GROMACS .gro file of C-alpha atoms in nm:
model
   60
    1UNK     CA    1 -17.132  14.206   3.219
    2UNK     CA    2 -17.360  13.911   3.215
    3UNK     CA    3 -17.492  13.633   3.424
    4UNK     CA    4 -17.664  13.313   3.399
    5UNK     CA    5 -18.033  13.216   3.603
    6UNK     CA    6 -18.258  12.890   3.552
    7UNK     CA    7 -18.599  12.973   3.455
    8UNK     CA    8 -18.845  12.701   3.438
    9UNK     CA    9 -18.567  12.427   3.400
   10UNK     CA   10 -18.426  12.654   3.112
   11UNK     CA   11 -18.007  12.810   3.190
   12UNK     CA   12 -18.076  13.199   3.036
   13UNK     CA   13 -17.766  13.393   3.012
   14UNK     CA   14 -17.841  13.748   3.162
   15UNK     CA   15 -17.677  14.095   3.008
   16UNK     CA   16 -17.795  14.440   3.112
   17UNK     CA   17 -17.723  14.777   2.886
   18UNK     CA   18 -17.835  15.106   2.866
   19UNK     CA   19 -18.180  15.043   2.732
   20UNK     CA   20 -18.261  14.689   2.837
   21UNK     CA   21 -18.232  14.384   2.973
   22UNK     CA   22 -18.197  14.052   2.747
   23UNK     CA   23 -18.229  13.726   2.867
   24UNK     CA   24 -18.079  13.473   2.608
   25UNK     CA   25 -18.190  13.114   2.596
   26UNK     CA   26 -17.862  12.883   2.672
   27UNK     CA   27 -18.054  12.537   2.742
   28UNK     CA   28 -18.024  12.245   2.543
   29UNK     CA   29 -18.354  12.328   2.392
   30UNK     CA   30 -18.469  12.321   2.004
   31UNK     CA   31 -18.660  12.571   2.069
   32UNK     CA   32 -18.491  12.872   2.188
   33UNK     CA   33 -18.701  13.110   2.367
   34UNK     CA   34 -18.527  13.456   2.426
   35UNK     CA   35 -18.680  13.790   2.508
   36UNK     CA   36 -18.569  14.131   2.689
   37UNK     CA   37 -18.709  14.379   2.924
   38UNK     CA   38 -18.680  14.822   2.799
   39UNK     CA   39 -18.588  14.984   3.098
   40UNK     CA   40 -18.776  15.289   2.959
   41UNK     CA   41 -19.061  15.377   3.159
   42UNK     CA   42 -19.312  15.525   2.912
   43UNK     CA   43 -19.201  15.179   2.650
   44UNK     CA   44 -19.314  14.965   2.964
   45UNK     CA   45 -19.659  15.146   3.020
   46UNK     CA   46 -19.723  15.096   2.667
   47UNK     CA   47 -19.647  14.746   2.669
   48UNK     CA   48 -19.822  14.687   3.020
   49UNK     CA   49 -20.153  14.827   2.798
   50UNK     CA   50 -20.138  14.632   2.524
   51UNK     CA   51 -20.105  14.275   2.695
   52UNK     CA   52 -20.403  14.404   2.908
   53UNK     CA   53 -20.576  14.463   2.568
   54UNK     CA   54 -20.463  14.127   2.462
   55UNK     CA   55 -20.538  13.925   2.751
   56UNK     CA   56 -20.854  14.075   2.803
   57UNK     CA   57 -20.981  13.992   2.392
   58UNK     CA   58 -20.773  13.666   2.451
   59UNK     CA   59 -21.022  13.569   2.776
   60UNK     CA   60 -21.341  13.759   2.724
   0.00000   0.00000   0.00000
C-alpha cells in the first residue's frame, strides 16, 4: 500500500513494509532525492548517534 505527501514543494510517493519506510521522489525534479526510515529500534539509535557525531564535527 502506498501514498503520496508534498514535502517542501516536492510530491513523494509513500510505501511502508516490514522493515521500513521509503519515501520515493515523484516531482518533476532532476534531481531526485529519495530516502527511507528502519523501523528497527536499535538501527535508529545508531543512526540518531552518528548524525549527532556528524553534526557536532560538522559545527564545532
Amino acid at each position: 500500500m502506498s501514498k503520496q505527501v508534498v514535502l517542501n514543494d516536492r510530491v513523494y510517493e509513500v510505501t511502508e513494509d516490514k522493515e521500513k519506510v521509503t519515501f520515493t521522489d515523484k516531482s518533476n525534479e532532476s534531481l531526485k532525492i529519495d530516502f527511507s526510515f528502519s523501523k528497527d529500534p536499535e538501527k535508529n539509535k545508531i543512526a540518531k548517534e552518528g548524525l549527532t557525531i556528524f553534526f557536532t564535527e560538522v559545527f564545532s
